[in-house]
Coordinates of C-alpha atoms in Angstrom, one line a residue:
Chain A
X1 CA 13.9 148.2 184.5
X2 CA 11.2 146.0 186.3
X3 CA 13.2 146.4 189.4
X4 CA 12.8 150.4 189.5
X5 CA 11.1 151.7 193.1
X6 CA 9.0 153.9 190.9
X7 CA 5.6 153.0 191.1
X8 CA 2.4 155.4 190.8
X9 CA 2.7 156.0 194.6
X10 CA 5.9 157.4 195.0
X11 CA 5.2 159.5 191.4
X12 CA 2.2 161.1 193.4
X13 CA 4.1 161.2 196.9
X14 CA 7.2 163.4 194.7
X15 CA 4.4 165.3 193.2
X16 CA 3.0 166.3 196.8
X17 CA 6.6 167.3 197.9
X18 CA 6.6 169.3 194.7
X19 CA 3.6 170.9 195.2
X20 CA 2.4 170.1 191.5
X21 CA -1.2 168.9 191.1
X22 CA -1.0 165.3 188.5
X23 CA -4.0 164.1 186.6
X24 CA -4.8 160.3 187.2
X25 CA -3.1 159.6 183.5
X26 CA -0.4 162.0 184.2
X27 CA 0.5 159.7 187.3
X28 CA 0.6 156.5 185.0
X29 CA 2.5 157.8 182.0
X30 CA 5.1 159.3 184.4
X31 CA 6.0 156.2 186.4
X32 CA 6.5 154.9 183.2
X33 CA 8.8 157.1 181.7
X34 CA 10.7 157.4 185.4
X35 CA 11.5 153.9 185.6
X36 CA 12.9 154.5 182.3
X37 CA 15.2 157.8 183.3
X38 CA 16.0 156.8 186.7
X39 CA 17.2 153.0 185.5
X40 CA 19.1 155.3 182.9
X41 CA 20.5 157.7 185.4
X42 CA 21.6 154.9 187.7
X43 CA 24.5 154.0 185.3
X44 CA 26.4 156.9 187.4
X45 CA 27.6 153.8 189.7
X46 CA 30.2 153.4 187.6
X47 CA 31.3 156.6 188.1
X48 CA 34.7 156.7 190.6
X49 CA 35.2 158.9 192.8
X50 CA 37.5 162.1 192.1
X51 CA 38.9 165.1 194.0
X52 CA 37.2 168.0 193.0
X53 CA 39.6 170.7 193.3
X54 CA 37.1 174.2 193.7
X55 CA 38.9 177.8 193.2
X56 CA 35.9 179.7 194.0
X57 CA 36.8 183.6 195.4
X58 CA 33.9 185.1 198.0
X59 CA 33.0 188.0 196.2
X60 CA 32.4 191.3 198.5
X61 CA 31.0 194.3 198.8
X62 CA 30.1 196.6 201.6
X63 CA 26.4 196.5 202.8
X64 CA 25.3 200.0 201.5
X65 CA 21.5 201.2 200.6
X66 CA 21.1 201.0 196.8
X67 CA 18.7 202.3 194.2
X68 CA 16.5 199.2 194.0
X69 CA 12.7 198.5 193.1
X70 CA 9.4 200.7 193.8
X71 CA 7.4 198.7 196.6
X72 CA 4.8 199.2 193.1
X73 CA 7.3 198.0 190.8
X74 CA 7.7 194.9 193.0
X75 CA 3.8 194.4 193.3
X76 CA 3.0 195.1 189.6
X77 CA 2.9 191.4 188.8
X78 CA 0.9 190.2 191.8
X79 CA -2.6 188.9 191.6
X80 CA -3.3 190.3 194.5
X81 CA -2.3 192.8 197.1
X82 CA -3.4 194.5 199.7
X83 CA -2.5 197.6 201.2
X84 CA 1.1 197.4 199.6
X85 CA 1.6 193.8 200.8
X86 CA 1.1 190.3 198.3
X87 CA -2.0 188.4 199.8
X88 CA -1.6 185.1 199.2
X89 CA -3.8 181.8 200.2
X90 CA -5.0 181.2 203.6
X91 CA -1.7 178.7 205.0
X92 CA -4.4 176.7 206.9
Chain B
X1 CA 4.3 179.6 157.1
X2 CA 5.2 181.5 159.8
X3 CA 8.1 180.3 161.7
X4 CA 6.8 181.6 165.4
X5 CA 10.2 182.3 165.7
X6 CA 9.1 185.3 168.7
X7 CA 6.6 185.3 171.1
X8 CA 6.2 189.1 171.8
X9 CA 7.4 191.3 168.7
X10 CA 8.4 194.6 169.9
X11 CA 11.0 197.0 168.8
X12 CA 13.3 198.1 171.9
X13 CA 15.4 201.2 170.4
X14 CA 19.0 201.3 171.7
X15 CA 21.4 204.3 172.3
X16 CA 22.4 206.2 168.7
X17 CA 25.4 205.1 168.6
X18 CA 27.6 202.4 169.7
X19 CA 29.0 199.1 168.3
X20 CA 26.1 197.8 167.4
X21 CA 24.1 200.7 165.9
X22 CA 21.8 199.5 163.0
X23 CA 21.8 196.0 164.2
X24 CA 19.1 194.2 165.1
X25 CA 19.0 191.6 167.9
X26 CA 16.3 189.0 168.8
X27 CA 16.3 188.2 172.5
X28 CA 15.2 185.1 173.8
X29 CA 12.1 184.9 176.4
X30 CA 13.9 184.1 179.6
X31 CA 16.2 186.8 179.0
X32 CA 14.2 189.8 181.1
X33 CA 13.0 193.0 179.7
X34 CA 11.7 196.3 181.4
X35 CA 8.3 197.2 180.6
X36 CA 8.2 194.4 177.7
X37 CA 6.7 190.7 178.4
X38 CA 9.0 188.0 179.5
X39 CA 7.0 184.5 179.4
X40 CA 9.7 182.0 178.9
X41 CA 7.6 180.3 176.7
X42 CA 5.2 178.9 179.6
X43 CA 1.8 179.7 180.3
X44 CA 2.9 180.5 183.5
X45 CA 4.3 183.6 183.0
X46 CA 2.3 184.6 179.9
X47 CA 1.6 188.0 181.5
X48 CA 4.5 188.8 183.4
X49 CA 5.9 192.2 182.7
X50 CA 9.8 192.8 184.2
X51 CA 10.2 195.7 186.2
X52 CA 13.9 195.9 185.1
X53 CA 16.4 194.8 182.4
X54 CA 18.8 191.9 182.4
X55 CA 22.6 193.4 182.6
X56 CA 23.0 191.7 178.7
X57 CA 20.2 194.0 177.5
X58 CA 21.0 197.1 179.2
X59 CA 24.5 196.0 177.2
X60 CA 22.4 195.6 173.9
X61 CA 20.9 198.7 174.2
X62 CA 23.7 201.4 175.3
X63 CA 25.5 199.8 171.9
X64 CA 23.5 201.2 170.2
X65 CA 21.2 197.5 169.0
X66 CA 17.6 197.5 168.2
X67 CA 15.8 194.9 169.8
X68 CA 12.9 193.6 167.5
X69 CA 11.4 191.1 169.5
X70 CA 11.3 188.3 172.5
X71 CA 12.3 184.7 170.8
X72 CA 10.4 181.6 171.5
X73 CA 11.9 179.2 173.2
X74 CA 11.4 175.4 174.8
X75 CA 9.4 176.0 178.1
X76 CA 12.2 177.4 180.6
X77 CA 14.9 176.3 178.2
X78 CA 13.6 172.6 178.8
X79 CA 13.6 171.1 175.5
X80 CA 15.9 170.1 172.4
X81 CA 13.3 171.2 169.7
X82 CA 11.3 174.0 170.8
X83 CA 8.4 172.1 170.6
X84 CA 7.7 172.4 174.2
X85 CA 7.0 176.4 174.2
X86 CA 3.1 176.9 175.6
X87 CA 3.7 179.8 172.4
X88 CA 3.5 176.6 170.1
X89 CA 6.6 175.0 168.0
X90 CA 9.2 176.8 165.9
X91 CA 9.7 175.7 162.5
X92 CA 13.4 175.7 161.3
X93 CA 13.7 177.8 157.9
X94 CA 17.4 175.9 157.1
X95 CA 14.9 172.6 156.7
X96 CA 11.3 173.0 156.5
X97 CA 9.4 170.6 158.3
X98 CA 12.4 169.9 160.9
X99 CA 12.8 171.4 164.5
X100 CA 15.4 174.7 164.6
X101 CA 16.4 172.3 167.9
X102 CA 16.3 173.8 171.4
X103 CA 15.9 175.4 173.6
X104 CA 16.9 178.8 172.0
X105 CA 15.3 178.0 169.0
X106 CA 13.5 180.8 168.0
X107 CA 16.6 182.8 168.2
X108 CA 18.5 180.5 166.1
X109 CA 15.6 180.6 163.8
X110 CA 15.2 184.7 163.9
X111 CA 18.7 184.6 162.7
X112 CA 18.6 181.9 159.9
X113 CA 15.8 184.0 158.2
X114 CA 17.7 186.8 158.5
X115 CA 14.8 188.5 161.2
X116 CA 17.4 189.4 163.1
X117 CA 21.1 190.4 162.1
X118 CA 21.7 188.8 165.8
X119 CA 19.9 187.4 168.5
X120 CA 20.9 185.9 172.5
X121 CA 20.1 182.9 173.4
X122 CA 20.8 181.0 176.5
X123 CA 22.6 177.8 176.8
X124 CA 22.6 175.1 179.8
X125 CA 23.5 171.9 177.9
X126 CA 23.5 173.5 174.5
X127 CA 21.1 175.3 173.8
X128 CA 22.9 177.7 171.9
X129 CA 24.7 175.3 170.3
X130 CA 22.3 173.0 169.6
X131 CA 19.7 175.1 167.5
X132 CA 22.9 177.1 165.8
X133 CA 24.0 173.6 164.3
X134 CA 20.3 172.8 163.2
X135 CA 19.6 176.1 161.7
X136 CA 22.9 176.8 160.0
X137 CA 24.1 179.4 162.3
X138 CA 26.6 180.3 164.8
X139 CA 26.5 180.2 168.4
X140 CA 28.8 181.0 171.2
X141 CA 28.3 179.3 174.4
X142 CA 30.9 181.2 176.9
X143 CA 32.8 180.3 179.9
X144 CA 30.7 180.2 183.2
X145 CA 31.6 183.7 184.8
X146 CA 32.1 185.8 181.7
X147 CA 28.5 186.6 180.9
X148 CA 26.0 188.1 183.8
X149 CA 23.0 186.2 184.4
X150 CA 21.4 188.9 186.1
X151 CA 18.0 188.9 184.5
X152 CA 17.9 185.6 183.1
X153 CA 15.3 183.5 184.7
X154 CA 17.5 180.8 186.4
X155 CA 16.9 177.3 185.1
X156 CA 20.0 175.8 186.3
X157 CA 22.6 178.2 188.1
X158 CA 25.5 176.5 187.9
X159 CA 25.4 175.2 184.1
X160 CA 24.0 178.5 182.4
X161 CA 25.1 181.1 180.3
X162 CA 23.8 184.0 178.2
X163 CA 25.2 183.6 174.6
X164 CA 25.0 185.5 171.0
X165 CA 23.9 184.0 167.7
X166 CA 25.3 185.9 164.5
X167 CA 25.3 184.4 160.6
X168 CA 28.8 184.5 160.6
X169 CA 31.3 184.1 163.9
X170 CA 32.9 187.4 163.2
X171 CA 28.9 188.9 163.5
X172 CA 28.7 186.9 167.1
X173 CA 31.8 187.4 168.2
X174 CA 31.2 191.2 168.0
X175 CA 28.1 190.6 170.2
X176 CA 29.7 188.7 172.7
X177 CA 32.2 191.9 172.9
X178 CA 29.1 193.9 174.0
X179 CA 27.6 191.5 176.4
X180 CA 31.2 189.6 178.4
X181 CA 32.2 191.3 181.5
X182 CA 31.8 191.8 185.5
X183 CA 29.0 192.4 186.7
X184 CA 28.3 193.5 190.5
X185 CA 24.6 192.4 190.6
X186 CA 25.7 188.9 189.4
X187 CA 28.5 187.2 192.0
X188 CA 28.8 184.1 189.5
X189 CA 30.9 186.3 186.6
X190 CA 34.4 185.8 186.9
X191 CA 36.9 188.3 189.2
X192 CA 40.7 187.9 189.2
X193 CA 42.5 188.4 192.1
X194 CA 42.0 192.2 191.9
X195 CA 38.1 193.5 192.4
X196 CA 37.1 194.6 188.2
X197 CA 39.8 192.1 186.6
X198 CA 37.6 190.2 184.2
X199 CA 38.7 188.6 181.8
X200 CA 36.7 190.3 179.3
X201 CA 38.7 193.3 179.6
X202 CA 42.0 192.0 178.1
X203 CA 39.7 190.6 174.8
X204 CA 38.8 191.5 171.9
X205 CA 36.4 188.5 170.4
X206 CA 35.9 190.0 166.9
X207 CA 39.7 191.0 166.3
X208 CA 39.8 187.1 166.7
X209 CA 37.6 186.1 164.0
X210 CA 40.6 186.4 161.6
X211 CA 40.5 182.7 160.3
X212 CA 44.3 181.8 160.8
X213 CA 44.6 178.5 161.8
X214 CA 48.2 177.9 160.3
X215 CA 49.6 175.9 163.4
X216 CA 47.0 175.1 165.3
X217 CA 46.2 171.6 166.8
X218 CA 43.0 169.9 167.3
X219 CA 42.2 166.9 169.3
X220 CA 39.2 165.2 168.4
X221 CA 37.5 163.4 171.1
X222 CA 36.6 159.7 169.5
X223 CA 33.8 159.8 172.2
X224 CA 31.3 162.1 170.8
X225 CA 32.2 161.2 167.2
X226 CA 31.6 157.3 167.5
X227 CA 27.8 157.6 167.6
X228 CA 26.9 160.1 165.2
X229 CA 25.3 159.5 162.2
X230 CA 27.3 158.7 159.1
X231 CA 26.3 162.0 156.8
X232 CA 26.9 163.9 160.4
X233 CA 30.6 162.2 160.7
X234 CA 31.3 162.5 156.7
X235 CA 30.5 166.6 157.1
X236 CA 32.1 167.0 160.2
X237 CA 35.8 165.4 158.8
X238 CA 35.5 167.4 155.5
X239 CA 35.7 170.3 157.3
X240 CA 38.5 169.1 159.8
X241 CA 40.6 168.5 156.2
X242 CA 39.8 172.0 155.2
X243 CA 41.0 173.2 158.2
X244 CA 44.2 171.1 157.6
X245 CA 44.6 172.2 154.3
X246 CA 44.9 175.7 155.7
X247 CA 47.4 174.6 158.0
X248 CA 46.0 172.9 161.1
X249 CA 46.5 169.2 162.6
X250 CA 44.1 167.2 164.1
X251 CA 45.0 164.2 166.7
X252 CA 42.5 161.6 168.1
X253 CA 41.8 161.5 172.2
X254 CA 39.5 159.3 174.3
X255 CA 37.6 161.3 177.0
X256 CA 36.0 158.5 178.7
X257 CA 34.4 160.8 181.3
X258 CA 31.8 162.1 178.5
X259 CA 30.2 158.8 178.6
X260 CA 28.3 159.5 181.9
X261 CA 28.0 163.2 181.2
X262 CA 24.2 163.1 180.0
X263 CA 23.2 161.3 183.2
X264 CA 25.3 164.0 185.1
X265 CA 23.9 167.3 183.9
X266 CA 20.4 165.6 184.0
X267 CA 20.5 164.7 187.5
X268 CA 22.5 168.7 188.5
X269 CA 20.0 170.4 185.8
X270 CA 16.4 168.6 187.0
X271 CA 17.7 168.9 191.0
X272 CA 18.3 172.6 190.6
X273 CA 15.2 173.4 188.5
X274 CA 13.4 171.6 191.3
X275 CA 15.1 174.6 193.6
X276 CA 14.7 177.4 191.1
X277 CA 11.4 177.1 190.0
X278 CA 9.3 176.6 193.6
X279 CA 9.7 180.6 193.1
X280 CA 6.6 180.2 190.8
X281 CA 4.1 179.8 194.0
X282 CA 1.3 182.7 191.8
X283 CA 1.9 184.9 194.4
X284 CA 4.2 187.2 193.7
X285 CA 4.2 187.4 190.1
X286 CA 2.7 185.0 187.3
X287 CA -0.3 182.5 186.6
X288 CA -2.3 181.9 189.8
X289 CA -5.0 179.6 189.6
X290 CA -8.5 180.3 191.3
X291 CA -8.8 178.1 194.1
X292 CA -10.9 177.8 197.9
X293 CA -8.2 175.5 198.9
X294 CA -5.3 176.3 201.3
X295 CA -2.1 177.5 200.4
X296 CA -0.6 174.1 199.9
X297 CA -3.7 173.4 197.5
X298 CA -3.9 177.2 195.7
X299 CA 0.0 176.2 194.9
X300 CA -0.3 172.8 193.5
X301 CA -3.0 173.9 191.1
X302 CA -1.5 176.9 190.1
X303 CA 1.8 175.3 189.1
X304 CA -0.6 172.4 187.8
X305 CA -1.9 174.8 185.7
X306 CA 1.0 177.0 185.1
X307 CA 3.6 174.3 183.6
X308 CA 3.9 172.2 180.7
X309 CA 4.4 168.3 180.4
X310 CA 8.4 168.9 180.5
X311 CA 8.6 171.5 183.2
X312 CA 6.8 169.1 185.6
X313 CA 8.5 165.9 184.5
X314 CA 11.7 167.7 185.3
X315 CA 10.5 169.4 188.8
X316 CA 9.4 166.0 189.7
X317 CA 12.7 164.2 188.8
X318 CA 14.5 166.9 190.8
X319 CA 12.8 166.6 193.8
X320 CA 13.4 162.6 193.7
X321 CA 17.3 163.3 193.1
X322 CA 17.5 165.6 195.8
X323 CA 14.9 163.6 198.0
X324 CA 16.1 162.0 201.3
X325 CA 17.7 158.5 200.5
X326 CA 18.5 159.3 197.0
X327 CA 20.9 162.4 197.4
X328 CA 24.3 160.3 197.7
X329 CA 22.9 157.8 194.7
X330 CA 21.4 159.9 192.4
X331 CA 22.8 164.3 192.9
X332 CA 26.5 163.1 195.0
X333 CA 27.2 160.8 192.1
X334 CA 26.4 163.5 189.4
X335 CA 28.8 165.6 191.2
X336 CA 31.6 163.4 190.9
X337 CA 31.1 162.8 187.4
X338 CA 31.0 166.5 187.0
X339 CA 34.7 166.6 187.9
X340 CA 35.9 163.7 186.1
X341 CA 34.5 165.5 183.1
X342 CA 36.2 168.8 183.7
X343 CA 39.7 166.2 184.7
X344 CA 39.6 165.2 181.4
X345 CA 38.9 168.3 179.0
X346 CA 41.5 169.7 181.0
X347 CA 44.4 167.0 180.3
X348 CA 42.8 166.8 176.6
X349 CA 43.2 170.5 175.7
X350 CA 46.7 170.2 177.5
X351 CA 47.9 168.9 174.2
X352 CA 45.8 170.8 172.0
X353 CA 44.6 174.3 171.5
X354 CA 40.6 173.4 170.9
X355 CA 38.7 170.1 171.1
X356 CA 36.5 169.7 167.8
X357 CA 33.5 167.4 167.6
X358 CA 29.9 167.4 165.9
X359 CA 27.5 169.6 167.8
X360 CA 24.9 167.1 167.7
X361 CA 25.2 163.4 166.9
X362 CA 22.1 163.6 164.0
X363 CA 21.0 166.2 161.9
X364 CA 17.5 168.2 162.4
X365 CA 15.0 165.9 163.7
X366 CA 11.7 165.8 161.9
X367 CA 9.1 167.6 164.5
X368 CA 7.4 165.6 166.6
X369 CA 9.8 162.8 166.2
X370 CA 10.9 163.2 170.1
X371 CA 8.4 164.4 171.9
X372 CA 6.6 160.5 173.1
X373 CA 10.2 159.6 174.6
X374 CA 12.1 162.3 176.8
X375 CA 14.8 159.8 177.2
X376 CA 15.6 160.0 173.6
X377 CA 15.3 163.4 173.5
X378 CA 17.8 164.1 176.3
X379 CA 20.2 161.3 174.7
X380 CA 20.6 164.2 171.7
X381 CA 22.6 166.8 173.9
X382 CA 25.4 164.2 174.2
X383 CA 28.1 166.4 172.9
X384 CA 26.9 169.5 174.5
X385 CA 26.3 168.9 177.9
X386 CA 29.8 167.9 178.8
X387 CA 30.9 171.5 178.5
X388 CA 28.5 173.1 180.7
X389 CA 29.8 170.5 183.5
X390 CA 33.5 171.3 183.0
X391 CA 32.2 175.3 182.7
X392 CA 34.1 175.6 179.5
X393 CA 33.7 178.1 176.4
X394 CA 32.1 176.5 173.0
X395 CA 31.2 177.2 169.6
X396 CA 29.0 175.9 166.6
X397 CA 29.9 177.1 163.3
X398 CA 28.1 175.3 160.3
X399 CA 30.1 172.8 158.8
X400 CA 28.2 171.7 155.6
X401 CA 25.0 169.6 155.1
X402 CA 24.2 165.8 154.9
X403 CA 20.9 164.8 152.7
X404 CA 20.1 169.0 152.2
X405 CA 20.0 169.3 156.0
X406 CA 23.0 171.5 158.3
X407 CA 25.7 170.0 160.2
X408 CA 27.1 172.0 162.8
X409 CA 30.7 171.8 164.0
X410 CA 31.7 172.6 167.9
X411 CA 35.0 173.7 168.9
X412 CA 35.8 173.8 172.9
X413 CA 38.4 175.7 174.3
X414 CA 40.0 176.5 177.7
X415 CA 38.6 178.0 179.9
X416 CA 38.5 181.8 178.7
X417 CA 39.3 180.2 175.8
X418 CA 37.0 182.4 173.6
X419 CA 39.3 183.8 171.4
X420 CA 40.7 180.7 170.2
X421 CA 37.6 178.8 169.7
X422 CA 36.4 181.9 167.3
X423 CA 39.3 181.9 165.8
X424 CA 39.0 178.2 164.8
X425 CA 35.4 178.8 163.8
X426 CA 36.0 181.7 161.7
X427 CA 38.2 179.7 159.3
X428 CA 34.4 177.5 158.8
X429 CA 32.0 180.9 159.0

């Protein structure tokens, strides 16, 4: 699977678009181990194409105000909160 | 030992009476809980208390069951062995010293050691299946749509389903009774043409149990028998002569669709955990990391933090599958397969009433036999996988035992199917 594009850069590039922090050994090992999968995965070329016939149903209901979560219920699990709002990091 | 077969043990009392009054069920961690922690065996939700019930456990308890406890699982139902739960590994009481497979092995394990008369388990490539065949158990995986998900914490949406362990099928088809139906806060359970026509309410699952199989024929799919291992192949036809001595016929079929299946539901299963789990941001509920950094940076270390070796190899892969340039070669592709698969169970099972195969291809690997090479590890699911992807019903029933260890025996059915796949399984267990 020499051939595979995965190399330590694009592992750390995926990571960043994943918003997962890697150790530098984390980075290695999984490059590996995707060059392995992904060569793996790539026998799906030999898959042909076929009609896929989906029988899905919309299902409905009218918009209606329901019994639904305490604004404490919801922020029971938060780490923080403030003043019945989640705080979360600064975005910038 | 201890088999760390629950994470949180907690009694939940049911209603007084109903169905399951006196019985005790084990429910697996992703499977939410009011008031009782729901970790899903990662670290990242090791304190997270639901502030409601899944529809399957406000099932549970107005018939009557006792809950006992929340079973460990494989982080997020990632895994084959339980081994990957941040709760540590489950041993398997059926063969000491082997995994009780994954990912709903601690249910399948509660079970076994008869710590639970029942338990539910969740199942997107088998993972009921799989750790009912290693443990000696049953396990129903049901059709997509006849089981809420409301409450389970979404791995893969479109390959999932809730489904119920029991020592016997009769025991898990009478839990399945309590849990199938519609469900208005979950759009993905079935609906006929008329609003409330689910399937579930034309069934009786453990009326089916009766063990008849006098005229019933099975097609056996030379696909997922080919590779298994010799004992797993020897048990597995012993069992298909029983069944003919009481009746039955078996036919061979070639399903050459199954031979891409495992690259299929890998590529569907790690694009839409990608999706699902960027919900786990520590902001609104679970593990948040201390950080100075922005939000970009508080995230990356939280989930950093927050998620096992697994969960992050499988976020990662999903976001390169789903990743500009890759869709159409990688998630398009998968798709495809996906309906060839479900093409050919349905022109299989047009000439037979159930498909019958091993559930898995070996029998209980020895723990930490998997765990260096995920490739391997996913290779194991071979024969369960293709029935999420074609949404069908499945069961395991144990079959016998090669070298002391348990073989399990899956029947597939149509879909809605359940009653005949029980019925074929109750003839075994």
């Amino acid at each position: 699977m020499s051939d595979s594009p995965v190399d330590p850069e694009e592992v750390r590039h995926v990571a960043d678009l994943a918003r997962v922090d890697l150790a530098d050994e984390d980075v290695d090992r999984f490059a590996e181990q995707f060059a392995d999968i992904l060569g793996y995965f790539e026998t799906l070329d030999e898959v042909p194409e076929v009609d896929r016939d989906a029988d899905l149903v919309n299902v409905m209901r009218e918009d209606e105000v329901r019994e639904s979560l305490s604004q404490s219920e919801a922020l029971a699990n938060a780490a923080e909160t403030d003043d019945g709002y989640f705080e979360g990091p600064n975005v910038s | 030992m201890s088999l760390n077969a629950f994470v949180t043990e907690e009694r939940i009392e049911g209603a007084e009476d109903g169905p399951l009054a006196g019985r005790t069920v084990a429910v697996k961690d992703n499977i939410s809980t009011e008031g009782v922690r729901t970790t899903c065996g990662s670290e990242m939700l090791a304190d997270y208390v639901p502030p409601y019930d899944a529809t399957v456990v406000e099932r549970l308890k107005d018939a009557g069951a006792t809950i006992v406890g929340k079973a460990n699982m494989d982080e997020f139902g990632m895994g084959s062995t339980t081994e990957t739960s941040a709760f540590g590994p489950v041993e398997n009481p059926a063969a000491e010293g082997h995994v009780p497979g994954g990912s709903s092995g601690g249910s399948a394990a509660a079970v076994a050691a008869g710590e639970a008369d029942l338990a539910l388990g969740s199942d997107t490539g088998g993972s009921v299946r799989n750790p009912a065949a290693f443990c000696g158990v049953v396990g129903i995986k049901p059709t997509y749509g006849l089981v809420s998900r409301y409450g389970l914490v979404a791995y893969a949406n479109s390959l999932e389903q809730i489904g119920p362990f029991g020592e016997t099928v009769a025991d898990a088809a009478e839990l399945l009774d309590v849990i199938a139906g519609p469900d208005p806060n979950d759009a993905t359970t079935q609906y006929g043409d008329e609003a409330g026509d689910h399937p579930a309410n034309a069934a009786d699952y453990a009326d089916a149990a009766d063990g008849d199989v006098d005229g019933m024929e099975i097609a056996v799919p030379t696909n997922l028998v080919e590779g298994a291992d010799e004992g797993v192949v020897e048990t597995f036809y012993a069992a298909l002569d029983d069944l003919e001595a009481r009746g039955a016929s078996y036919h061979e079929v070639e399903l050459p669709s199954v031979e891409h299946a495992v690259e299929a539901y890998y590529v569907i299963a790690m694009s839409e955990a990608s999706s699902n789990l960027a919900r786990f941001d520590g902001v609104r509920y679970g593990h948040r990391a201390e950080s100075d950094g922005n939000w970009n940076e508080a995230f990356a270390k939280t989930r950093e933090e927050g998620f096992g070796e697994e969960v992050t190899r499988r976020i990662l892969l999903g976001t390169y599958a789903l990743s500009a340039g890759y869709h159409d070669k990688y998630y398009k592709k998968a798709q495809d397969a996906r309906a060839w698969v479900k093409q050919d169970f349905d022109e299989a099972l047009a000439g037979a009433d159930v498909l019958a195969s091993p559930t898995m291809p070996t029998p209980p690997f020895e723990r930490g036999e998997s765990l260096d090479d995920p490739l391997q590890m996913y290779l194991a699911d071979a024969n369960t996988v293709p029935v999420n992807l074609a949404d069908l019903p499945a069961i395991s029933v144990p079959a016998g035992e090669t070298d002391g260890l348990p073989v399990g025996l899956q029947f597939i059915g149509p879909a809605f199917g359940e009653e005949t796949i029980i019925r074929a399984g109750s003839a075994l267990a």
